[in-house]
PDB file of C-alpha atoms in Angstrom:
ATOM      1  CA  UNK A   1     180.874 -20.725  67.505  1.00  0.00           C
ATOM      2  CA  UNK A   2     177.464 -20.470  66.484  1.00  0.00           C
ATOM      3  CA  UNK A   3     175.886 -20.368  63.308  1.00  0.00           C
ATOM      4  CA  UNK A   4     172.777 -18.182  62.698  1.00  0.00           C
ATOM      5  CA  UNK A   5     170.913 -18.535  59.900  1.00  0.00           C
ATOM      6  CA  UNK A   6     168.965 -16.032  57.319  1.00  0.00           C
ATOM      7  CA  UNK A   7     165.880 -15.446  59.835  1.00  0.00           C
ATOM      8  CA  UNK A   8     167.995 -14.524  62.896  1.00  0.00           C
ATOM      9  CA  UNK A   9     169.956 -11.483  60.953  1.00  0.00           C
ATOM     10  CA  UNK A  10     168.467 -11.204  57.309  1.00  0.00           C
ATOM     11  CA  UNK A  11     171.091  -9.173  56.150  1.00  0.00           C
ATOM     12  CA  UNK A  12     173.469  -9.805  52.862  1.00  0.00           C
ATOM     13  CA  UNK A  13     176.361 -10.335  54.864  1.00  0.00           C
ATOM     14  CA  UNK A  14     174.799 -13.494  57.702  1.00  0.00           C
ATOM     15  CA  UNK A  15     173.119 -14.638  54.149  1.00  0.00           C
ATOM     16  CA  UNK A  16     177.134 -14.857  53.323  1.00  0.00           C
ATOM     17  CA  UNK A  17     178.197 -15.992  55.994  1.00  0.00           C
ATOM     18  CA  UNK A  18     175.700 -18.441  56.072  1.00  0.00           C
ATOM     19  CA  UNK A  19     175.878 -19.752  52.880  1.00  0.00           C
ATOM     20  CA  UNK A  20     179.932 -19.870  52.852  1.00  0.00           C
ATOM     21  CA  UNK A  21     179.092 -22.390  56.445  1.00  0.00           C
ATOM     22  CA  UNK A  22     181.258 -20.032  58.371  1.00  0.00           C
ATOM     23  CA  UNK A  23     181.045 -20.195  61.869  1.00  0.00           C
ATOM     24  CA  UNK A  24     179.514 -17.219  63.545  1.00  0.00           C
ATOM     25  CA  UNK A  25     177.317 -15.415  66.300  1.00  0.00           C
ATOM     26  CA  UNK A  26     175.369 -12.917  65.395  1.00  0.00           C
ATOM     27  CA  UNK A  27     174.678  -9.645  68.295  1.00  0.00           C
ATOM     28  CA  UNK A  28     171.936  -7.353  68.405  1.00  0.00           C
ATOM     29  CA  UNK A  29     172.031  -4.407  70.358  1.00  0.00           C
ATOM     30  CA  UNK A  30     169.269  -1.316  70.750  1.00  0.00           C
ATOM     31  CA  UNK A  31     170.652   1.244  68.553  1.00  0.00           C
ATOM     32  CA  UNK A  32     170.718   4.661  69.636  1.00  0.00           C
ATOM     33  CA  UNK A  33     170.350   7.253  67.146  1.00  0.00           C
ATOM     34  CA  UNK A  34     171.959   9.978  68.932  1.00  0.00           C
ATOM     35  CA  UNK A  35     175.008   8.719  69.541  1.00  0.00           C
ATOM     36  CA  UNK A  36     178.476  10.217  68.519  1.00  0.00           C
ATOM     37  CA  UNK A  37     180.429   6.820  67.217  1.00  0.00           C
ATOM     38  CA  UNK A  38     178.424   3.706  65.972  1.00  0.00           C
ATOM     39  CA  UNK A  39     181.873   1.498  66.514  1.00  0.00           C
ATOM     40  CA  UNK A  40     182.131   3.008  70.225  1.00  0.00           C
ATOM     41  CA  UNK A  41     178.058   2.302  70.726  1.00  0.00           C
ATOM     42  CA  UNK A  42     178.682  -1.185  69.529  1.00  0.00           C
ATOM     43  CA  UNK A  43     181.593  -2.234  71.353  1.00  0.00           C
ATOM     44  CA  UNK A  44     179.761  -0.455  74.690  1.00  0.00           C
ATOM     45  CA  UNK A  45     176.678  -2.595  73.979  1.00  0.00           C
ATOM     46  CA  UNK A  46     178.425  -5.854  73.728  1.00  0.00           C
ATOM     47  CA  UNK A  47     181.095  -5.452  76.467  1.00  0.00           C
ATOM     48  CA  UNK A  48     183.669  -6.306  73.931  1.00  0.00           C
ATOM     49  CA  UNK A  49     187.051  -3.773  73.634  1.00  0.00           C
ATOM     50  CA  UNK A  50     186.862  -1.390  71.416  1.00  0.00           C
ATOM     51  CA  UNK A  51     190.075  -2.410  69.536  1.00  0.00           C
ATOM     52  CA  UNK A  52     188.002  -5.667  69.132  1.00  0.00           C
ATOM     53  CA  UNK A  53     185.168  -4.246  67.235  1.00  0.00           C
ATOM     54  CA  UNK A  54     186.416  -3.287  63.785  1.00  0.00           C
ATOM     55  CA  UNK A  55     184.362  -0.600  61.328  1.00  0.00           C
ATOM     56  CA  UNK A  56     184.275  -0.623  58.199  1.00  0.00           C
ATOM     57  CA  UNK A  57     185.145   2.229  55.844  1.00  0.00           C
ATOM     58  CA  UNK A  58     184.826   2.962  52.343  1.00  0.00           C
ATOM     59  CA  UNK A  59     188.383   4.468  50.234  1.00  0.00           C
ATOM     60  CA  UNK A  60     188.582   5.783  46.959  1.00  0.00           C
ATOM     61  CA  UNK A  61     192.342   4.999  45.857  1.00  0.00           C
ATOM     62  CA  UNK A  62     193.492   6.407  42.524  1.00  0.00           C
ATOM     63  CA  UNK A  63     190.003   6.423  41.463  1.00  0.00           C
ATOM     64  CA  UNK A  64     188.635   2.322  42.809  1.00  0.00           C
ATOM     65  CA  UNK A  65     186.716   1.740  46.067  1.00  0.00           C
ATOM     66  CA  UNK A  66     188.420   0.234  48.522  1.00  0.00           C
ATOM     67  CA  UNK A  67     187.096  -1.221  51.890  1.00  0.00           C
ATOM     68  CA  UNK A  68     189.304  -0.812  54.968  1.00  0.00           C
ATOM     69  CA  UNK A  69     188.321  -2.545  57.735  1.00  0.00           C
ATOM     70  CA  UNK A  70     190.311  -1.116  61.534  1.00  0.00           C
ATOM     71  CA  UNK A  71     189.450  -0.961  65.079  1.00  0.00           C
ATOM     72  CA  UNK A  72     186.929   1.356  65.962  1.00  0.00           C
ATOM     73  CA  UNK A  73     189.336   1.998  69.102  1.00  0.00           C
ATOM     74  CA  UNK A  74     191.464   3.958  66.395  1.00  0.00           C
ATOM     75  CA  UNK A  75     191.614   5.423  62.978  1.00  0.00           C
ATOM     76  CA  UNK A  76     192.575   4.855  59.081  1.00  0.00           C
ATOM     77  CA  UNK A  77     195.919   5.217  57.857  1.00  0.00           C
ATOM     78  CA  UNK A  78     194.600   6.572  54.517  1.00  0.00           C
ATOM     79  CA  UNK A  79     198.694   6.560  53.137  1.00  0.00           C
ATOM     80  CA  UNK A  80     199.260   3.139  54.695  1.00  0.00           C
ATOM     81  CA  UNK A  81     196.160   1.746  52.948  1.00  0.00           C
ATOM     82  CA  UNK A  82     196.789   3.142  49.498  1.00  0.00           C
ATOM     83  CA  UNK A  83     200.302   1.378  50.421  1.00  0.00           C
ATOM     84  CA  UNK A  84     198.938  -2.080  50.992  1.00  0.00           C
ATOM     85  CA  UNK A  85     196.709  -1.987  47.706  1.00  0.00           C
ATOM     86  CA  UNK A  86     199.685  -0.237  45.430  1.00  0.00           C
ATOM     87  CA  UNK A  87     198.259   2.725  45.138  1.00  0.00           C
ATOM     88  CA  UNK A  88     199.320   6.393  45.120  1.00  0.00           C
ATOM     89  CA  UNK A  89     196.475   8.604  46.667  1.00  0.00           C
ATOM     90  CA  UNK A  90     193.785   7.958  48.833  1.00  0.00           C
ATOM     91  CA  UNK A  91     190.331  10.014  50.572  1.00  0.00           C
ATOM     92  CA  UNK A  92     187.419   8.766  52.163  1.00  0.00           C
ATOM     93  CA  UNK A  93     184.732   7.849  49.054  1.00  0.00           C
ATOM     94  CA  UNK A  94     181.741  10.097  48.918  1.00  0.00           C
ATOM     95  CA  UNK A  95     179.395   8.677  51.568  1.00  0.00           C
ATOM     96  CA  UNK A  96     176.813   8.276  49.162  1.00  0.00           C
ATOM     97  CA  UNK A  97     178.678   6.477  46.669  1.00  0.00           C
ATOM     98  CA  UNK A  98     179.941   4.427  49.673  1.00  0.00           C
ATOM     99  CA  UNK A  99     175.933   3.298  50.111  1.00  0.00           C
ATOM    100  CA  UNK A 100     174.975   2.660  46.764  1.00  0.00           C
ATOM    101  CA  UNK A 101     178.144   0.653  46.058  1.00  0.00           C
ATOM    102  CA  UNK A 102     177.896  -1.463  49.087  1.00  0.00           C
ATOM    103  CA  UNK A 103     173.964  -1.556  49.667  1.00  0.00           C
ATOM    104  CA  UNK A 104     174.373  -0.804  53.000  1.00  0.00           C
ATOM    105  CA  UNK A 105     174.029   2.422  55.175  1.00  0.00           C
ATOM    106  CA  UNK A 106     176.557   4.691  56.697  1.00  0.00           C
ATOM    107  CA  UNK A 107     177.091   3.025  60.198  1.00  0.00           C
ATOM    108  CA  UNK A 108     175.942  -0.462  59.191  1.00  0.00           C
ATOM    109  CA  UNK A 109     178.198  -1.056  56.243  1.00  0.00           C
ATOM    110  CA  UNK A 110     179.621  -4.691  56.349  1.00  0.00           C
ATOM    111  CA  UNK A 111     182.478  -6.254  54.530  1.00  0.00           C
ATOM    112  CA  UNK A 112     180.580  -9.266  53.840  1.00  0.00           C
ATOM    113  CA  UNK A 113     177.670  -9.238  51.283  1.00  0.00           C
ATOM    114  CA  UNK A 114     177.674  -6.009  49.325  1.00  0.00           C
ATOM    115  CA  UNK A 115     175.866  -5.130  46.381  1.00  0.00           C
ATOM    116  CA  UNK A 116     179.548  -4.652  44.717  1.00  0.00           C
ATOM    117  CA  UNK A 117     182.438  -6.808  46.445  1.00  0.00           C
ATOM    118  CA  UNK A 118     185.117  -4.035  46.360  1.00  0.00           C
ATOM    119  CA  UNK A 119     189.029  -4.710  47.278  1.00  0.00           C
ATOM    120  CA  UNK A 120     189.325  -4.931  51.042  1.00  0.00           C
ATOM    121  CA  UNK A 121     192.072  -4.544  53.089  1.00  0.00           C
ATOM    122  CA  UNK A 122     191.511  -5.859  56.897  1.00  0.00           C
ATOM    123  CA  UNK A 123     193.950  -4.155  59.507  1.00  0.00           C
ATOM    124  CA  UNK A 124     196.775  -6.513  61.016  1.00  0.00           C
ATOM    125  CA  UNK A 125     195.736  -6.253  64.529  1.00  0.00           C
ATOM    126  CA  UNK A 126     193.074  -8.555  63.880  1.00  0.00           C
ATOM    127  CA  UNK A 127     195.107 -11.326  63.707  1.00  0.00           C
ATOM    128  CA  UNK A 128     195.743 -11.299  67.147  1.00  0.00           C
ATOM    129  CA  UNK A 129     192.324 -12.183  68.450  1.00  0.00           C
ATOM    130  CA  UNK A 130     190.473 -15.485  68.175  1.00  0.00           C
ATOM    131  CA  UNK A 131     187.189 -13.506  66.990  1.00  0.00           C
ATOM    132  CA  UNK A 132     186.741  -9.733  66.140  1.00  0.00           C
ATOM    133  CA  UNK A 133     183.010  -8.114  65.418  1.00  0.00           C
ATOM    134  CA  UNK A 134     181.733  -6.263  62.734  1.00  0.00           C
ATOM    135  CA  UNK A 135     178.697  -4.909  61.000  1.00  0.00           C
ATOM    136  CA  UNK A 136     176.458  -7.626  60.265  1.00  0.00           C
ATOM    137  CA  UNK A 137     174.933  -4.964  57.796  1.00  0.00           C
ATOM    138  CA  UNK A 138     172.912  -2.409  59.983  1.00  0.00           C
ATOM    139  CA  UNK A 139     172.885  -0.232  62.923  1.00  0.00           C
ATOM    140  CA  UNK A 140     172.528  -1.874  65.981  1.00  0.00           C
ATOM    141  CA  UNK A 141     173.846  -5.692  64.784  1.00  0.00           C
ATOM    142  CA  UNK A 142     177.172  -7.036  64.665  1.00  0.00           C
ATOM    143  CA  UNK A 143     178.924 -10.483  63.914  1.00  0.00           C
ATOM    144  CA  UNK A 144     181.406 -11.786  65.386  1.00  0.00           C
ATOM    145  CA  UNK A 145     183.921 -14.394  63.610  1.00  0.00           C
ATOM    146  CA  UNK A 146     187.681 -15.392  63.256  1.00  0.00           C
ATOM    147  CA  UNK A 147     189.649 -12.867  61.505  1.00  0.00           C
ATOM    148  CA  UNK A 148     190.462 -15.540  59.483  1.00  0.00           C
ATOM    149  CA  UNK A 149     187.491 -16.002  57.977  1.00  0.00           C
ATOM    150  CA  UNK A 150     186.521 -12.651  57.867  1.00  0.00           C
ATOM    151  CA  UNK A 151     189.746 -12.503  55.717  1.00  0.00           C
ATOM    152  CA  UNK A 152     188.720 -15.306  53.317  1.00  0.00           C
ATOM    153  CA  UNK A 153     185.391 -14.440  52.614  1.00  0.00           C
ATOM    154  CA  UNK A 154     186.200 -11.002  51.509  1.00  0.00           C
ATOM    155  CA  UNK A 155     189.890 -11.943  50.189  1.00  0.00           C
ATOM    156  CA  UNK A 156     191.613  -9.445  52.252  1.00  0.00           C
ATOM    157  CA  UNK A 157     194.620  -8.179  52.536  1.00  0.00           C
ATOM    158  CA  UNK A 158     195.851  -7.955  55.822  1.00  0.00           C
ATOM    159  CA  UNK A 159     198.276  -4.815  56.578  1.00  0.00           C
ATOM    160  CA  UNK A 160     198.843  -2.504  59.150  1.00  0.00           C
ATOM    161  CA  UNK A 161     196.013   0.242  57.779  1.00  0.00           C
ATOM    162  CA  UNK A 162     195.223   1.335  61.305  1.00  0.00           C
ATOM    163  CA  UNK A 163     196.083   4.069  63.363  1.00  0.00           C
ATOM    164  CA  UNK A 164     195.914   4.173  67.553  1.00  0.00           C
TER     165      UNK A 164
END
């Protein structure tokens, strides 16, 4: 894979990427405001499967963030991923809070580079692809990179958090 460097994304999370010499390849596609799903526009514009493209979403579990990461092809297990951290309840985080935590805004939030690093959990299903895309850090880019990576750089823990 191909590495991009800080003038071909200039986001937090290629700056990460980067700087931690992970292999990557960075996507841009022509965002389009109007539409319904910015997982579903992504994996559209790229010609990649949508249970390929993973989103990223922002938890609040017995009062800490959490980041879940799951196929946009599907949905969040919020039970499951209060499961995989140890915790009791869980609800989507206040959008807001979700931006100023991470830096990023809603539809471009990445995993990788944010303005807190928050406890991520990264759905199982990823393992079974060489390389899976996500938000590079704003609408209308993605990177794509080995799970496995994805999972080291953010120290993930890898459960089954998603639903079909």
């Amino acid at each position: 894979m191909a590495k991009k460097n800080r003038q071909a994304g200039g986001t937090p999370a290629t700056v990460a990427l980067t700087a931690a010499g992970m292999a990557y390849i960075l996507h841009a596609y022509e965002h389009d405001p109007a539409s319904p799903s910015y997982g579903e526009e992504a994996a559209q514009a790229l010609g990649v499967p949508p249970d390929r493209v993973f989103k990223t979403l922002v938890a609040d579990i017995d009062g800490t963030l959490t980041v879940a990461v799951v196929p946009v092809a599907g949905s969040l297990d919020l039970k499951a991923l209060a499961a995989a951290v140890g915790g009791k309840r869980a609800a989507m985080a206040d959008p807001v809070v979700a931006e100023r935590t991470t830096g990023y805004v809603r539809g471009g939030i990445s995993p990788l580079g944010q303005r807190k690093k928050l406890r991520t959990v990264l759905d199982a299903s990823a393992s079974s692809y060489d390389t899976v895309c996500i938000s590079a850090g704003r609408r209308g880019l993605e990177v794509e990179l080995s799970p496995a990576d994805l999972a080291a750089l953010t120290d993930a823990t890898i459960a089954p958090i998603g639903r079909a």
